[in-house]
PDB file of C-alpha atoms in Angstrom:
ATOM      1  CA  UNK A1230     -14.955   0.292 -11.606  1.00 46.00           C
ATOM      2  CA  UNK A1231     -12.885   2.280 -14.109  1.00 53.00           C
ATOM      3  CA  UNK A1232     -15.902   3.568 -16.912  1.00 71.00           C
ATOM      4  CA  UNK A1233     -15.554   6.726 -17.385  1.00 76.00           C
ATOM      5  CA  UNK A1234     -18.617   7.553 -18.730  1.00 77.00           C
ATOM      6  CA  UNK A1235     -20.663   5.543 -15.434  1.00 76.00           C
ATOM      7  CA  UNK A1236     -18.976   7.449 -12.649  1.00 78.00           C
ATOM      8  CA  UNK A1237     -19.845  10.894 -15.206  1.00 80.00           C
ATOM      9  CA  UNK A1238     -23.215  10.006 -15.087  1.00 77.00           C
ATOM     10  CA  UNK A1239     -23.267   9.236 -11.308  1.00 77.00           C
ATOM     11  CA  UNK A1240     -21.978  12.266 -10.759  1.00 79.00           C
ATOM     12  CA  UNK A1241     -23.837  14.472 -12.651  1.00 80.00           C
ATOM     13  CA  UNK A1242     -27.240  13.327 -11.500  1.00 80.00           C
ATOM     14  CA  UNK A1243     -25.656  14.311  -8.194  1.00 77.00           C
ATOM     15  CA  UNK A1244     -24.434  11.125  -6.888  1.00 77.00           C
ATOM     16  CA  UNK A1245     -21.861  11.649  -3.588  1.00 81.00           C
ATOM     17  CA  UNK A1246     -18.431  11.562  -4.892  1.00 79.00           C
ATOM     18  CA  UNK A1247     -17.679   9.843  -1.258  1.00 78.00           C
ATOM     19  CA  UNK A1248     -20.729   7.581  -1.014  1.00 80.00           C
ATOM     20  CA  UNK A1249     -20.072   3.943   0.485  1.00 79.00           C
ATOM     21  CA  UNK A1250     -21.527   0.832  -1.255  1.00 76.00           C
ATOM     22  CA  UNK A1251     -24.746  -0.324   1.487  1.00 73.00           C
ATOM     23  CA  UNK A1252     -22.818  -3.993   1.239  1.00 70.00           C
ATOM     24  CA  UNK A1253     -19.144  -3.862   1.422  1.00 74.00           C
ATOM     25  CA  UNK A1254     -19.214  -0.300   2.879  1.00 75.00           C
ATOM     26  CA  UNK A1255     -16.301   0.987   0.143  1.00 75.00           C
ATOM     27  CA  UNK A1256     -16.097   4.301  -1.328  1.00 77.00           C
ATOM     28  CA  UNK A1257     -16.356   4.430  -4.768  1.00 74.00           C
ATOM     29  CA  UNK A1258     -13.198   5.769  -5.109  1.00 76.00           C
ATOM     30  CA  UNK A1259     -11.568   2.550  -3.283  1.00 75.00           C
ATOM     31  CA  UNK A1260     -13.404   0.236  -5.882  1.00 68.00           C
ATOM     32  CA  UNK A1261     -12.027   2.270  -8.315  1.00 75.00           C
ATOM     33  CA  UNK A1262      -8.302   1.937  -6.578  1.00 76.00           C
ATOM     34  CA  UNK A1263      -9.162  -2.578  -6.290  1.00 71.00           C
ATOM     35  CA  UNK A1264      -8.535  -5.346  -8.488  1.00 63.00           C
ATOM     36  CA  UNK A1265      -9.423  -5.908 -11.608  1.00 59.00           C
ATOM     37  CA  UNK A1266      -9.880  -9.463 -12.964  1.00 54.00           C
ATOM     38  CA  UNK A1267      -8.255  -8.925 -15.918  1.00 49.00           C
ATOM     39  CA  UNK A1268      -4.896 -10.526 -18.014  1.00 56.00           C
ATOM     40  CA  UNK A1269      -1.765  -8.469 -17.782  1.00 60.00           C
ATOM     41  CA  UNK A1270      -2.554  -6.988 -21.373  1.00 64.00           C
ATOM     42  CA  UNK A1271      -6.084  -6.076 -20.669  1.00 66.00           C
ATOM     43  CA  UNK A1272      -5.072  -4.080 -17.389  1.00 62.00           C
ATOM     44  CA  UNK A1273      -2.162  -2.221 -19.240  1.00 64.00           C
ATOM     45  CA  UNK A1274      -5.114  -1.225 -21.545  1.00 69.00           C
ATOM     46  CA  UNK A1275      -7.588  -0.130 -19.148  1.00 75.00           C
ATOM     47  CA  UNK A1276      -4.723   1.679 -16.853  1.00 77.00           C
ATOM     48  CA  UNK A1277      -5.215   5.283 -18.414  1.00 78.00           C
ATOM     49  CA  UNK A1278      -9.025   5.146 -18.191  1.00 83.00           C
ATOM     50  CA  UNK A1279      -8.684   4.130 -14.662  1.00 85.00           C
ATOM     51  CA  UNK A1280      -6.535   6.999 -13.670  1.00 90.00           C
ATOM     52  CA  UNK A1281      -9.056   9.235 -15.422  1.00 89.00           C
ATOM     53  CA  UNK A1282     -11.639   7.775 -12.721  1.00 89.00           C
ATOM     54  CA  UNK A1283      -9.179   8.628 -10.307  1.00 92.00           C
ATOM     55  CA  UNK A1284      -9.045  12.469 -11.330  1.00 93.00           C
ATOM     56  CA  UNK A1285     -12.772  12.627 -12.021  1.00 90.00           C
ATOM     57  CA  UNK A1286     -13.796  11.442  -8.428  1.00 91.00           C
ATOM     58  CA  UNK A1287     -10.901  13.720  -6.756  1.00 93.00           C
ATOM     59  CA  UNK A1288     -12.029  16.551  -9.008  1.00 92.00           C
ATOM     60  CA  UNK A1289     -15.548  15.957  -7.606  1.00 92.00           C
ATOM     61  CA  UNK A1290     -13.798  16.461  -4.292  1.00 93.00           C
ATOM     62  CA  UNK A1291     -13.955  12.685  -3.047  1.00 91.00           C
ATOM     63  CA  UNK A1292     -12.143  12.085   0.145  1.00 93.00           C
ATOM     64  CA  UNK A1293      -8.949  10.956  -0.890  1.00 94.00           C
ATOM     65  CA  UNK A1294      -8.008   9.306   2.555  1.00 96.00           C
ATOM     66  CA  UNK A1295     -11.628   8.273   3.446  1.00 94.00           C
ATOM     67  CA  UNK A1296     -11.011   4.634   4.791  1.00 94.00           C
ATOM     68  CA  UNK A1297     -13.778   2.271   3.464  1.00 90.00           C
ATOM     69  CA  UNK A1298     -14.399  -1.268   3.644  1.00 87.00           C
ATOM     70  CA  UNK A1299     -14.288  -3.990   6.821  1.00 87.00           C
ATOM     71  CA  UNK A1300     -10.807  -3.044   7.334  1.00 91.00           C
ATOM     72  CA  UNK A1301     -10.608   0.719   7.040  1.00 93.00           C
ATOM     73  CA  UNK A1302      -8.250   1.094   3.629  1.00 94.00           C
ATOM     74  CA  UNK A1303      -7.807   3.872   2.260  1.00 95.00           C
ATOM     75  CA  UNK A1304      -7.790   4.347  -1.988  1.00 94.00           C
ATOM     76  CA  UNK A1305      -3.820   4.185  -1.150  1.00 97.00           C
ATOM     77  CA  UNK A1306      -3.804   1.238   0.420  1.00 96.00           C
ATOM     78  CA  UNK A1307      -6.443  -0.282  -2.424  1.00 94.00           C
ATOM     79  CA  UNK A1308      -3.677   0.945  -4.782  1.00 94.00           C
ATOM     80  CA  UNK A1309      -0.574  -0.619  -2.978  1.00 96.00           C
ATOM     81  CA  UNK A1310      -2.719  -3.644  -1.834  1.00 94.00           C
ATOM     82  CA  UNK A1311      -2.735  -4.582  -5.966  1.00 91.00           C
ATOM     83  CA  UNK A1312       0.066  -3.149  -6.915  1.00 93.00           C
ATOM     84  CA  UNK A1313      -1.682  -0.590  -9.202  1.00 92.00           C
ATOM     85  CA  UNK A1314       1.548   1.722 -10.115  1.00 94.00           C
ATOM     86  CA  UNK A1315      -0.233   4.262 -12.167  1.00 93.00           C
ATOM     87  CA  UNK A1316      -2.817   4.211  -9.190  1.00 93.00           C
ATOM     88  CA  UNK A1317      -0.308   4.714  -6.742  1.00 96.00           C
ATOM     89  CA  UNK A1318       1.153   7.609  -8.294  1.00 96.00           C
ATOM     90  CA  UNK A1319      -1.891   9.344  -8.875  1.00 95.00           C
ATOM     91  CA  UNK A1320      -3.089   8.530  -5.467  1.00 96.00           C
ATOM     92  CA  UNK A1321       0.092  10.176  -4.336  1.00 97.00           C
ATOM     93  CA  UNK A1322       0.086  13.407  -6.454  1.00 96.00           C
ATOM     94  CA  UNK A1323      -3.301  14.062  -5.335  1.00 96.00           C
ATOM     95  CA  UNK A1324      -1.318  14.510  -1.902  1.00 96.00           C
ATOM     96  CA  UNK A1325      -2.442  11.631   0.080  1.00 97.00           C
ATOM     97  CA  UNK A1326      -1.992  11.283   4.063  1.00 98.00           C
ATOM     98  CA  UNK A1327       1.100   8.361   3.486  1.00 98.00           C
ATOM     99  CA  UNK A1328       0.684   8.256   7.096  1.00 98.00           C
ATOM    100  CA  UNK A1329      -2.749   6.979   7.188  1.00 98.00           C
ATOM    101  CA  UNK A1330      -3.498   3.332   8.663  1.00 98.00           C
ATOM    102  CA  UNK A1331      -6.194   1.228   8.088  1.00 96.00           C
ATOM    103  CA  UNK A1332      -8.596   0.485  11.315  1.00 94.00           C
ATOM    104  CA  UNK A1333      -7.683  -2.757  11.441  1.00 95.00           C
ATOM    105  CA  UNK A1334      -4.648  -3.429  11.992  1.00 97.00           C
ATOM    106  CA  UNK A1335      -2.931  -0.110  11.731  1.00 98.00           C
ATOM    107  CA  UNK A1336      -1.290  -0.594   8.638  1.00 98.00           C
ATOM    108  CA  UNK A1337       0.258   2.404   6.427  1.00 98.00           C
ATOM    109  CA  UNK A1338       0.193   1.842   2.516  1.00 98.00           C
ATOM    110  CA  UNK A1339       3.952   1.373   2.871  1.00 99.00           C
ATOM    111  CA  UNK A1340       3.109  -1.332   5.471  1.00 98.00           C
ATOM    112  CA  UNK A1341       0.576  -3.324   3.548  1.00 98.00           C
ATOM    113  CA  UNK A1342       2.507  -3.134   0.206  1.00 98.00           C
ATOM    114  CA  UNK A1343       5.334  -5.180   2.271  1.00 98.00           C
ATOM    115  CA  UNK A1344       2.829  -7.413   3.104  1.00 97.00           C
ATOM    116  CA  UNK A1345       2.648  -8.290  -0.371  1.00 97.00           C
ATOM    117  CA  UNK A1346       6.068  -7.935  -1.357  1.00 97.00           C
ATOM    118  CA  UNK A1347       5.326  -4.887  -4.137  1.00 97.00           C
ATOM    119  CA  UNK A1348       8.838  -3.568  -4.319  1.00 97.00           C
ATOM    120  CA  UNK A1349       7.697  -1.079  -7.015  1.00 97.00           C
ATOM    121  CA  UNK A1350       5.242   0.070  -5.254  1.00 97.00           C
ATOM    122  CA  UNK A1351       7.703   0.424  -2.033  1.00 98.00           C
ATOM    123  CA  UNK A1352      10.050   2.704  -3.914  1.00 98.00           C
ATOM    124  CA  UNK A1353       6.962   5.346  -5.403  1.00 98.00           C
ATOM    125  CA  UNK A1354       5.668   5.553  -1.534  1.00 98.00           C
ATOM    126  CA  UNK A1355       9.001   5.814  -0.211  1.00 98.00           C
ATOM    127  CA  UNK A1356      10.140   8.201  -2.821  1.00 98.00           C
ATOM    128  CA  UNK A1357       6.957  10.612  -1.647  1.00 98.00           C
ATOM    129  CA  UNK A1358       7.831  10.880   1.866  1.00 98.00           C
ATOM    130  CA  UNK A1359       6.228   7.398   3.371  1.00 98.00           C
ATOM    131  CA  UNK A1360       7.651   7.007   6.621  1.00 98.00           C
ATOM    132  CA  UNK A1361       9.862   3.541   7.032  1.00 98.00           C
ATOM    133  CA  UNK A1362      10.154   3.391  10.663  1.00 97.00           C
ATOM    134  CA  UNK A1363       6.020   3.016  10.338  1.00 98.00           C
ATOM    135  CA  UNK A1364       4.460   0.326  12.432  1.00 98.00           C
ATOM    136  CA  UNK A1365       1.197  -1.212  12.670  1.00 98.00           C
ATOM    137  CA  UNK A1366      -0.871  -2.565  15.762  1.00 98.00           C
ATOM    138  CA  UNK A1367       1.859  -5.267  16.455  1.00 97.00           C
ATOM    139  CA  UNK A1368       4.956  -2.623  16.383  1.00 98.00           C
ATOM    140  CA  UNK A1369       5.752  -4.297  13.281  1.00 98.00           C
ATOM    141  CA  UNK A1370       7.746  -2.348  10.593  1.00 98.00           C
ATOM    142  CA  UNK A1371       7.519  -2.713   6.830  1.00 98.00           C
ATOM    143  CA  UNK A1372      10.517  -4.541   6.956  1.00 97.00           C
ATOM    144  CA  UNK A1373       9.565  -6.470   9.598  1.00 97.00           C
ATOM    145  CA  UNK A1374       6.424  -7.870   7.225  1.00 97.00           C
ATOM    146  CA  UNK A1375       8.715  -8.484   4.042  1.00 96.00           C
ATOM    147  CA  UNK A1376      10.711 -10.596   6.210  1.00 95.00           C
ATOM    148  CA  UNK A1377       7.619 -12.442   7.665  1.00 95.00           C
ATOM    149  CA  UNK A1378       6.492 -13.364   4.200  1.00 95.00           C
ATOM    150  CA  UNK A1379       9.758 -13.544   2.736  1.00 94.00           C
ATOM    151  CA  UNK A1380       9.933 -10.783   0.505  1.00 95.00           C
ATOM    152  CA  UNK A1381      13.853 -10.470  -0.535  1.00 94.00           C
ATOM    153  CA  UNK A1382      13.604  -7.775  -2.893  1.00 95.00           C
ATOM    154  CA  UNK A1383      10.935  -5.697  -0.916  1.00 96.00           C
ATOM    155  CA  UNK A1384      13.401  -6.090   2.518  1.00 95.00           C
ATOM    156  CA  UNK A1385      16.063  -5.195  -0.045  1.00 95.00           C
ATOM    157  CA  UNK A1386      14.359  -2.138  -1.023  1.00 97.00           C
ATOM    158  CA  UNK A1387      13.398  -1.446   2.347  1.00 97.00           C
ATOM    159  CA  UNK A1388      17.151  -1.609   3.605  1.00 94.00           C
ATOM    160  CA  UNK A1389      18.327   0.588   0.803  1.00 94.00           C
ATOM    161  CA  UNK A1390      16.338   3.181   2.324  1.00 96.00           C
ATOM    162  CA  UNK A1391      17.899   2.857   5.536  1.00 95.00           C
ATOM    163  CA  UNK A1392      15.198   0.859   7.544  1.00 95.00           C
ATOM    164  CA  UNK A1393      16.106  -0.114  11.138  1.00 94.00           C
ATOM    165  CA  UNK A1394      17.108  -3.424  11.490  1.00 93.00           C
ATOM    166  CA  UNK A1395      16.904  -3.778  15.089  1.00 94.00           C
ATOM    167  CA  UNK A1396      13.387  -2.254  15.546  1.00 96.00           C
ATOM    168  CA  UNK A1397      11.506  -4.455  17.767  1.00 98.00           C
ATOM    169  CA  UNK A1398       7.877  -5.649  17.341  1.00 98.00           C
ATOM    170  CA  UNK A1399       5.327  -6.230  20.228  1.00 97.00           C
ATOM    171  CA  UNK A1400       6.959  -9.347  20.903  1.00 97.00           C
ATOM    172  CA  UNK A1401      10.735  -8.058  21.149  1.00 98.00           C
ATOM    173  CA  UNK A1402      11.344  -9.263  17.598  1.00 97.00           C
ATOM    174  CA  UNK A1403      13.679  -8.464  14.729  1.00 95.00           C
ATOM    175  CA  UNK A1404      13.195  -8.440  11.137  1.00 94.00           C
ATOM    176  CA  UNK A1405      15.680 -10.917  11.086  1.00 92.00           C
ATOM    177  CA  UNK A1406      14.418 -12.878  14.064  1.00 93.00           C
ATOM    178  CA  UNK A1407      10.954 -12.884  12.641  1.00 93.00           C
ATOM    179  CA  UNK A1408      12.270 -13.692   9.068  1.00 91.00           C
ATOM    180  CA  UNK A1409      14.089 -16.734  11.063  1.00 89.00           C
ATOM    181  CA  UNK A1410      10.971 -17.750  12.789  1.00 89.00           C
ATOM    182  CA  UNK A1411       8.692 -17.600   9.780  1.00 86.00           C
ATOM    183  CA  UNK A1412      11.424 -19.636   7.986  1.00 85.00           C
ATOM    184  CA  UNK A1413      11.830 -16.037   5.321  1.00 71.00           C
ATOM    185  CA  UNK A1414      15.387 -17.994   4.394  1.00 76.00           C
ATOM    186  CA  UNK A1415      15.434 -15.537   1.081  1.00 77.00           C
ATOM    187  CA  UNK A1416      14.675 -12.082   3.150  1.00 77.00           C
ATOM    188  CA  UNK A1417      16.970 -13.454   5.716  1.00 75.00           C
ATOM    189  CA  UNK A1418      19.183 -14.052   4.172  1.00 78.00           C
ATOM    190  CA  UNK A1419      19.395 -10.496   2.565  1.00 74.00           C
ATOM    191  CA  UNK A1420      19.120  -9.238   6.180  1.00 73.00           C
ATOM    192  CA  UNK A1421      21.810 -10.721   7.537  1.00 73.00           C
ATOM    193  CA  UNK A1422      24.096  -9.731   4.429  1.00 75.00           C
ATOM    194  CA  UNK A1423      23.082  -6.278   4.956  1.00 73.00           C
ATOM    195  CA  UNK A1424      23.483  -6.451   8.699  1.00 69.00           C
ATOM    196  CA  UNK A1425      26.958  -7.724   8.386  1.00 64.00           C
ATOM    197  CA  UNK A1426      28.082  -4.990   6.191  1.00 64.00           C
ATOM    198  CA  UNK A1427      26.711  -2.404   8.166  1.00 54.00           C
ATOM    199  CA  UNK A1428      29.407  -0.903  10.744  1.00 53.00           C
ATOM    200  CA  UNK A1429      28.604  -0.863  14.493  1.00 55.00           C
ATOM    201  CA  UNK A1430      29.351   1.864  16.732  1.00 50.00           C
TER     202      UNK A1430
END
C-alpha cells in the first residue's frame, strides 16, 4: 500500500484511519509499514511516496502503536521486520512506544529486527531510546536472537551498545551459549572476542 492518492480518497470519504482489513486483521497503516515485492531500484523509487502514506495516515490520527495482524505487530515492527529505513525513521519521529511487543511472542521492534539480522535498522532504534536489555516471552534478549540466527554484525552492533552478555533466557542461556547451541559460529565468534576483551570485576 503506498498510493498516495488511494489512502486520500479513503480518507476523505471518511474511511477509519485505524480500520483493520476483515481477513488478515492489519491496520492499514501496518500494510503500509510491509513488504513490497519490488527490485531494489523500484523500492528506492517508491520510498518517498511511502513515507508520505506514513504522514498522511498519522496526520489522520491513526494509531501509531495499534498492533494488527495474527501476531500483534505494530507499524514499527512491520518497518523493522523489512528493514524499511526510511519507514523506521518516520515510524520513530512520529514518537512510537519502542517498548511495545507484539502479542505473540513479546517481541520489541529492536527484538524482531535481530531476528532478522537488520543491523541498520538496530542502530536507528537504538539511537531513539530502544531498550537493549529488552526480552521477549522466552527472556530472550536482542542479542540473544542475533546469536541464535547468527547475525555477526547485528550481535556486533548490539555489543557496541553495551548489551549484557551474560543475560540469561528462560532456559539459563547465554548469547554465547545459545549462539553455540544453534551452531551461530560467526556471532560466536564475535561474542566471545568481545567477551574476552571485556574486563571482569
Amino acid at each position: 500500500m503506498g498510493d498516495i492518492s488511494v489512502v486520500k480518497e479513503f480518507l476523505e470519504a471518511k474511511g477509519e484511519a485505524n480500520a483493520t482489513c476483515p481477513a488478515t486483521h492489519m491496520s492499514i497503516l501496518s500494510y503500509a509499514c510491509g513488504k513490497l515485492e519490488m527490485t531494489s531500484d523500484e523500492r528506492a523509487k517508491r520510498d518517498e511516496k511511502r513515507v508520505d502514506v506514513l504522514r498522511i495516515l498519522i496526520n489522520a490520527k491513526a494509531d501509531i502503536n495499534l498492533r494488527s495482524g495474527w501476531r500483534g505487530f505494530s507499524p514499527l515492527h512491520e518497518c523493522s521486520r523489512f528493514n524499511w529505513i526510511a519507514g523506521v525513521l518516520c515510524i520513530c519521529k512520529a514518537r512510537a512506544d519502542l517498548e511495545l511487543a507484539d502479542i505473540r511472542e513479546g517481541q520489541t521492534a529492536l527484538i524482531l529486527a535481530s531476528c532478522f539480522g537488520h543491523a541498520e535498522t538496530l542502530t536507528i532504534l537504538l539511537h531513539h531510546g530502544a531498550s537493549i536489555h529488552a526480552t521477549d516471552h522466552m527472556r530472550q534478549t536482542p542479542l540473544h536472537k542475533a546469536a541464535k540466527f547468527d547475525w555477526p554484525r547485528a550481535a556486533e552492533v548490539l555489543m557496541e551498545a553495551k548489551s549484557n552478555l551474560r543475560a540469561k533466557d528462560h532456559g539459563g542461556f547465554t548469547p554465547l551459549e545459545v549462539a553455540e547451541r544453534a551452531g551461530s559460529n560467526s556471532a560466536g565468534r564475535n561474542m566471545h572476542n568481545h567477551q574476552n576483551q571485556v574486563p571482569k570485576c
